[in-house]
């Protein structure tokens, strides 16, 4: 039957779900081992939350169930496409996915430390930046002692890599 013949109040609300972190088409979904574990833990939490609405039959419960199911669908796709990359510090002495990089900003003398991780793991407050970020792209394949130039909206920063682990 056409939805045009159904009472307006009977129509199911389509949940608006915030998309996951941007991953361009054709780009592999690299994750660290810890990142994959975080995705799996997120899935378990969403499944547990959704189960709270399984037996409820009211409209709000149905909307919450649909919302959580939509979030789970996006998350399942990320888990399914995840490609775990482990950084082997013994074999690699250059910046690569999973590495922790310490650098000095030669413009102001400040130091910083970041780990290059997958798009879903990135969290600047935890010192984790996406492998797709402009800073990561400048640092990849560089070694301790290298000096790189990083362009920002406020000008160029010169960075000296102090360590890679």
Coordinates of N, CA and C in Angstrom, one line a residue:
X1 N 0.8 -1.2 0.0 CA 0.0 0.0 0.0 C 0.9 1.2 0.0
X2 N 0.5 2.2 -0.7 CA 1.3 3.5 -0.8 C 1.2 4.2 0.6
X3 N 2.3 4.8 0.9 CA 2.4 5.6 2.2 C 1.4 6.7 2.2
X4 N 0.9 7.1 1.0 CA -0.1 8.2 0.9 C -1.4 7.8 1.6
X5 N -1.7 6.5 1.8 CA -2.9 6.1 2.3 C -2.8 5.7 3.8
X6 N -1.7 6.1 4.4 CA -1.5 5.8 5.8 C -1.6 7.1 6.6
X7 N -2.2 7.0 7.8 CA -2.3 8.1 8.7 C -1.0 8.8 8.9
X8 N -0.9 10.1 9.0 CA 0.3 10.8 9.2 C 1.0 10.3 10.4
X9 N 0.3 10.1 11.5 CA 1.0 9.7 12.8 C 1.5 8.3 12.8
X10 N 1.2 7.5 11.8 CA 1.7 6.1 11.7 C 3.0 6.0 11.0
X11 N 3.4 7.1 10.3 CA 4.7 7.0 9.6 C 5.9 7.0 10.5
X12 N 6.8 6.1 10.2 CA 8.0 5.9 11.0 C 9.0 7.0 10.7
X13 N 9.5 7.6 11.8 CA 10.5 8.6 11.7 C 11.8 8.0 11.2
X14 N 12.5 8.7 10.3 CA 13.8 8.2 9.8 C 14.8 8.8 10.7
X15 N 15.7 8.0 11.3 CA 16.6 8.6 12.3 C 17.8 9.3 11.5
X16 N 18.1 10.5 12.0 CA 19.2 11.2 11.5 C 20.5 10.8 12.3
X17 N 21.4 10.2 11.6 CA 22.6 9.7 12.3 C 23.8 10.5 11.8
X18 N 24.6 11.0 12.7 CA 25.8 11.7 12.4 C 26.8 10.7 11.7
X19 N 27.3 11.1 10.5 CA 28.2 10.2 9.8 C 29.5 10.0 10.7
X20 N 30.2 8.9 10.4 CA 31.4 8.6 11.1 C 32.5 9.5 10.5
X21 N 33.7 9.5 11.0 CA 34.8 10.3 10.5 C 34.9 10.1 9.0
X22 N 35.3 11.1 8.3 CA 35.3 11.1 6.9 C 36.5 10.1 6.4
X23 N 36.2 9.2 5.5 CA 37.1 8.3 4.9 C 36.8 8.4 3.4
X24 N 37.7 9.0 2.6 CA 37.4 9.1 1.2 C 37.2 7.8 0.5
X25 N 36.3 7.8 -0.5 CA 36.1 6.5 -1.3 C 37.5 6.1 -1.9
X26 N 37.7 4.8 -1.8 CA 38.9 4.2 -2.4 C 40.1 4.2 -1.4
X27 N 40.0 4.9 -0.3 CA 41.1 4.9 0.7 C 40.9 3.8 1.7
X28 N 41.9 3.0 1.9 CA 41.8 1.9 2.9 C 41.5 2.4 4.3
X29 N 40.8 1.6 5.0 CA 40.4 2.0 6.4 C 41.5 1.4 7.4
X30 N 42.6 2.1 7.4 CA 43.7 1.6 8.3 C 43.3 1.9 9.8
X31 N 43.6 1.0 10.6 CA 43.4 1.1 12.1 C 44.6 0.5 12.8
X32 N 44.8 1.0 14.0 CA 45.8 0.4 14.9 C 45.1 -0.8 15.6
X33 N 45.8 -1.7 16.1 CA 45.2 -2.8 16.9 C 44.3 -2.3 18.0
X34 N 44.7 -1.2 18.7 CA 43.9 -0.6 19.7 C 42.7 0.1 19.1
X35 N 42.8 0.6 18.0 CA 41.7 1.3 17.3 C 40.6 0.3 17.0
X36 N 41.0 -0.9 16.5 CA 40.0 -1.9 16.2 C 39.3 -2.4 17.4
X37 N 40.1 -2.5 18.5 CA 39.5 -2.9 19.8 C 38.5 -1.9 20.3
X38 N 38.8 -0.6 20.1 CA 37.9 0.5 20.4 C 36.6 0.4 19.6
X39 N 36.7 0.1 18.3 CA 35.5 0.0 17.5 C 34.6 -1.2 18.0
X40 N 35.3 -2.3 18.3 CA 34.5 -3.4 18.8 C 33.8 -3.1 20.1
X41 N 34.5 -2.4 21.0 CA 33.9 -2.0 22.3 C 32.7 -1.1 22.1
X42 N 32.9 -0.2 21.1 CA 31.8 0.7 20.8 C 30.6 -0.1 20.3
X43 N 30.8 -1.1 19.4 CA 29.7 -2.0 18.9 C 29.0 -2.6 20.1
X44 N 29.8 -3.2 21.1 CA 29.1 -3.9 22.2 C 28.3 -2.9 23.0
X45 N 28.8 -1.7 23.2 CA 28.0 -0.7 24.0 C 26.7 -0.3 23.2
X46 N 26.8 -0.2 21.9 CA 25.6 0.2 21.1 C 24.6 -1.0 21.1
X47 N 25.1 -2.2 21.0 CA 24.2 -3.4 21.1 C 23.5 -3.5 22.5
X48 N 24.3 -3.2 23.5 CA 23.7 -3.3 24.9 C 22.6 -2.2 25.0
X49 N 22.9 -1.0 24.5 CA 22.0 0.1 24.6 C 20.7 -0.2 23.8
X50 N 20.9 -0.7 22.6 CA 19.7 -1.1 21.8 C 18.9 -2.1 22.4
X51 N 19.5 -3.1 23.1 CA 18.7 -4.2 23.8 C 17.7 -3.6 24.8
X52 N 18.0 -2.5 25.4 CA 17.1 -1.9 26.4 C 15.8 -1.5 25.7
X53 N 15.7 -1.3 24.4 CA 14.5 -0.9 23.7 C 13.8 -2.1 23.0
X54 N 14.4 -3.3 23.1 CA 13.9 -4.4 22.3 C 12.4 -4.8 22.7
X55 N 12.0 -4.8 23.9 CA 10.7 -5.2 24.3 C 9.7 -4.0 24.4
X56 N 10.2 -2.8 24.4 CA 9.3 -1.7 24.5 C 8.6 -1.5 23.2
X57 N 7.3 -1.1 23.2 CA 6.5 -1.0 22.0 C 6.0 0.4 21.8
X58 N 6.5 1.4 22.5 CA 6.1 2.7 22.3 C 6.9 3.4 21.2
X59 N 6.4 4.5 20.7 CA 7.0 5.2 19.6 C 8.4 5.6 19.9
X60 N 8.7 6.2 21.1 CA 10.0 6.6 21.4 C 11.0 5.5 21.4
X61 N 10.6 4.3 21.9 CA 11.5 3.2 21.9 C 11.8 2.7 20.5
X62 N 10.8 2.7 19.7 CA 11.0 2.3 18.3 C 12.0 3.3 17.6
X63 N 11.9 4.6 17.8 CA 12.7 5.6 17.2 C 14.2 5.4 17.7
X64 N 14.3 5.2 19.0 CA 15.7 4.9 19.6 C 16.3 3.6 19.0
X65 N 15.5 2.6 18.9 CA 16.0 1.3 18.3 C 16.4 1.6 16.9
X66 N 15.7 2.3 16.1 CA 16.0 2.6 14.7 C 17.3 3.4 14.6
X67 N 17.4 4.4 15.5 CA 18.6 5.2 15.6 C 19.9 4.4 15.9
X68 N 19.8 3.6 16.9 CA 20.9 2.8 17.3 C 21.2 1.7 16.2
X69 N 20.2 1.2 15.6 CA 20.5 0.3 14.5 C 21.2 0.9 13.3
X70 N 20.8 2.2 13.0 CA 21.5 2.9 11.9 C 23.0 3.2 12.3
X71 N 23.2 3.6 13.6 CA 24.6 3.8 14.0 C 25.4 2.5 13.9
X72 N 24.8 1.4 14.3 CA 25.5 0.1 14.3 C 25.8 -0.3 12.9
X73 N 24.9 0.0 11.9 CA 25.2 -0.3 10.5 C 26.4 0.4 10.0
X74 N 26.6 1.7 10.4 CA 27.8 2.5 10.0 C 29.0 1.9 10.6
X75 N 28.9 1.6 11.9 CA 30.0 1.0 12.7 C 30.4 -0.3 12.1
X76 N 29.5 -1.2 11.8 CA 29.8 -2.5 11.3 C 30.6 -2.4 10.0
X77 N 30.2 -1.4 9.1 CA 30.9 -1.2 7.9 C 32.4 -0.9 8.2
X78 N 32.6 0.0 9.2 CA 34.0 0.4 9.5 C 34.8 -0.9 10.1
X79 N 34.1 -1.7 10.9 CA 34.8 -2.8 11.4 C 35.1 -3.8 10.3
X80 N 34.1 -4.0 9.4 CA 34.3 -5.0 8.3 C 35.4 -4.6 7.4
X81 N 35.6 -3.3 7.1 CA 36.7 -2.8 6.2 C 38.0 -2.5 6.9
X82 N 38.0 -2.6 8.2 CA 39.3 -2.3 8.9 C 40.5 -3.1 8.5
X83 N 41.6 -2.4 8.3 CA 42.8 -3.1 7.9 C 43.8 -2.7 9.0
X84 N 44.1 -3.7 9.9 CA 45.0 -3.4 11.0 C 46.4 -3.3 10.6
X85 N 47.0 -2.2 11.0 CA 48.5 -2.0 10.7 C 49.2 -1.8 12.0
X86 N 50.2 -2.6 12.3 CA 51.0 -2.5 13.5 C 52.3 -1.8 13.1
X87 N 52.7 -0.9 13.9 CA 54.0 -0.2 13.7 C 55.0 -1.0 14.4
X88 N 56.1 -1.4 13.7 CA 57.2 -2.1 14.2 C 58.4 -1.2 14.4
X89 N 58.6 -0.7 15.6 CA 59.7 0.3 15.8 C 61.0 -0.3 15.6
X90 N 61.2 -1.6 15.7 CA 62.5 -2.3 15.5 C 62.9 -2.3 14.1
X91 N 61.9 -2.4 13.2 CA 62.2 -2.4 11.8 C 62.1 -1.1 11.1
X92 N 61.3 -0.2 11.6 CA 61.1 1.1 11.0 C 61.7 2.2 11.8
X93 N 62.4 3.0 11.2 CA 63.0 4.2 11.8 C 62.5 5.5 11.3
X94 N 61.4 5.3 10.4 CA 60.8 6.5 9.8 C 59.4 6.6 10.2
X95 N 58.8 7.8 10.0 CA 57.4 8.0 10.4 C 56.5 7.2 9.5
X96 N 55.6 6.4 10.1 CA 54.7 5.6 9.4 C 53.4 5.5 10.2
X97 N 52.4 4.9 9.7 CA 51.1 4.7 10.4 C 51.4 4.0 11.7
X98 N 50.8 4.5 12.8 CA 51.0 3.9 14.1 C 52.1 4.5 14.9
X99 N 53.0 5.2 14.3 CA 54.2 5.8 15.0 C 53.8 6.9 15.8
X100 N 54.6 7.1 16.9 CA 54.5 8.3 17.7 C 55.6 9.2 17.3
X101 N 55.3 10.4 17.0 CA 56.3 11.4 16.5 C 56.4 12.5 17.5
X102 N 57.6 12.8 17.9 CA 57.9 14.0 18.7 C 58.6 15.0 17.8
X103 N 58.1 16.2 17.8 CA 58.8 17.2 17.0 C 58.9 18.6 17.7
X104 N 59.8 19.4 17.2 CA 60.0 20.7 17.7 C 59.6 21.7 16.7
X105 N 58.7 22.7 17.0 CA 58.4 23.8 16.1 C 59.5 24.8 16.2
X106 N 60.2 24.9 15.1 CA 61.4 25.8 15.0 C 61.0 27.2 15.0
X107 N 59.8 27.5 14.7 CA 59.3 28.9 14.8 C 59.2 29.5 16.2
X108 N 58.7 28.6 17.1 CA 58.4 29.1 18.5 C 59.1 28.3 19.6
X109 N 59.8 27.2 19.2 CA 60.5 26.4 20.1 C 59.7 25.4 20.9
X110 N 58.4 25.3 20.7 CA 57.6 24.4 21.4 C 57.7 23.0 20.8
X111 N 57.5 22.0 21.7 CA 57.5 20.6 21.2 C 56.1 20.0 21.3
X112 N 55.9 19.0 20.5 CA 54.6 18.3 20.5 C 54.9 16.9 20.2
X113 N 53.9 16.0 20.5 CA 54.0 14.6 20.3 C 52.6 14.1 19.8
X114 N 52.6 13.4 18.7 CA 51.4 12.9 18.1 C 51.6 11.4 17.6
X115 N 50.5 10.7 17.7 CA 50.5 9.3 17.1 C 49.6 9.4 15.9
X116 N 50.1 8.8 14.8 CA 49.3 8.7 13.5 C 48.5 7.5 13.6
X117 N 47.1 7.7 13.5 CA 46.1 6.6 13.7 C 45.1 6.7 12.6
X118 N 44.1 5.8 12.7 CA 43.0 5.7 11.7 C 42.0 6.9 12.0
X119 N 41.1 7.1 11.0 CA 40.2 8.2 11.1 C 39.3 8.1 12.2
X120 N 38.8 6.9 12.6 CA 37.9 6.8 13.7 C 38.6 6.9 15.1
X121 N 39.9 6.8 15.1 CA 40.7 6.8 16.3 C 41.2 8.2 16.7
X122 N 41.2 9.1 15.6 CA 41.8 10.4 15.8 C 41.1 11.2 16.9
X123 N 42.0 11.8 17.8 CA 41.5 12.6 18.8 C 42.6 13.5 19.3
X124 N 42.6 14.7 18.8 CA 43.7 15.7 19.1 C 44.0 15.8 20.6
X125 N 43.0 15.8 21.4 CA 43.2 16.0 22.8 C 43.9 14.8 23.5
X126 N 43.9 13.6 22.8 CA 44.7 12.5 23.2 C 46.0 12.3 22.5
X127 N 46.3 13.3 21.6 CA 47.6 13.2 20.9 C 47.5 12.3 19.7
X128 N 46.3 12.0 19.1 CA 46.2 11.1 18.0 C 45.7 11.9 16.8
X129 N 46.4 11.8 15.7 CA 46.0 12.5 14.5 C 45.7 11.4 13.4
X130 N 44.8 11.7 12.5 CA 44.4 10.8 11.4 C 45.6 10.8 10.4
X131 N 45.7 9.6 9.8 CA 46.7 9.4 8.7 C 46.4 10.3 7.5
X132 N 45.2 10.8 7.4 CA 44.8 11.6 6.3 C 45.0 13.1 6.6
X133 N 45.3 13.5 7.8 CA 45.5 14.9 8.2 C 46.7 15.5 7.4
X134 N 46.6 16.8 7.2 CA 47.8 17.5 6.5 C 49.1 17.3 7.2
X135 N 49.1 17.4 8.6 CA 50.3 17.2 9.3 C 50.9 15.8 9.1
X136 N 50.0 14.8 9.2 CA 50.5 13.4 9.0 C 51.2 13.3 7.6
X137 N 50.5 13.8 6.6 CA 51.0 13.7 5.3 C 52.4 14.3 5.1
X138 N 52.7 15.4 5.8 CA 54.0 16.1 5.8 C 55.0 15.2 6.5
X139 N 54.6 14.6 7.6 CA 55.6 13.8 8.4 C 55.9 12.4 7.9
X140 N 54.9 11.8 7.2 CA 55.1 10.4 6.7 C 56.5 10.3 6.0
X141 N 57.2 9.2 6.3 CA 58.4 8.8 5.6 C 59.6 9.6 6.0
X142 N 59.4 10.5 7.0 CA 60.6 11.3 7.5 C 61.2 10.6 8.6
X143 N 62.4 11.0 9.0 CA 63.2 10.4 10.0 C 63.6 11.4 11.1
X144 N 64.1 10.8 12.2 CA 64.6 11.7 13.3 C 65.7 12.6 12.7
X145 N 65.6 13.9 13.1 CA 66.6 14.8 12.6 C 66.1 15.6 11.3
X146 N 65.1 15.0 10.6 CA 64.6 15.7 9.4 C 63.9 17.0 9.8
X147 N 64.0 18.0 8.9 CA 63.2 19.2 9.1 C 62.3 19.3 8.0
X148 N 61.0 19.6 8.3 CA 59.9 19.7 7.3 C 59.2 21.0 7.4
X149 N 58.6 21.4 6.4 CA 57.8 22.7 6.4 C 56.4 22.3 6.3
X150 N 55.6 22.8 7.2 CA 54.2 22.5 7.2 C 53.4 23.9 7.0
X151 N 52.6 23.9 6.0 CA 51.9 25.1 5.7 C 50.6 25.2 6.5
X152 N 50.3 26.3 7.1 CA 49.1 26.5 7.9 C 48.4 27.8 7.4
X153 N 47.2 28.0 7.8 CA 46.5 29.3 7.3 C 47.3 30.5 7.8
X154 N 48.0 30.4 8.9 CA 48.7 31.6 9.4 C 50.1 31.7 9.0
X155 N 50.5 30.8 8.1 CA 51.9 30.8 7.6 C 52.6 29.4 7.7
X156 N 53.9 29.4 7.4 CA 54.6 28.1 7.4 C 55.2 27.9 8.7
X157 N 55.2 26.6 9.1 CA 55.9 26.2 10.3 C 57.0 25.2 9.9
X158 N 58.1 25.4 10.5 CA 59.3 24.5 10.3 C 59.3 23.6 11.5
X159 N 59.3 22.3 11.2 CA 59.3 21.3 12.3 C 60.5 20.4 12.2
X160 N 61.2 20.2 13.3 CA 62.3 19.2 13.4 C 61.8 18.0 14.1
X161 N 62.0 16.9 13.5 CA 61.6 15.6 14.1 C 62.6 15.2 15.1
X162 N 62.2 15.1 16.4 CA 63.1 14.8 17.5 C 63.1 13.3 17.8
X163 N 62.0 12.6 17.4 CA 62.0 11.2 17.7 C 60.8 10.5 17.0
X164 N 61.0 9.2 16.8 CA 60.0 8.4 16.2 C 60.0 7.0 16.9
X165 N 58.8 6.7 17.4 CA 58.7 5.4 18.2 C 57.3 4.8 17.9

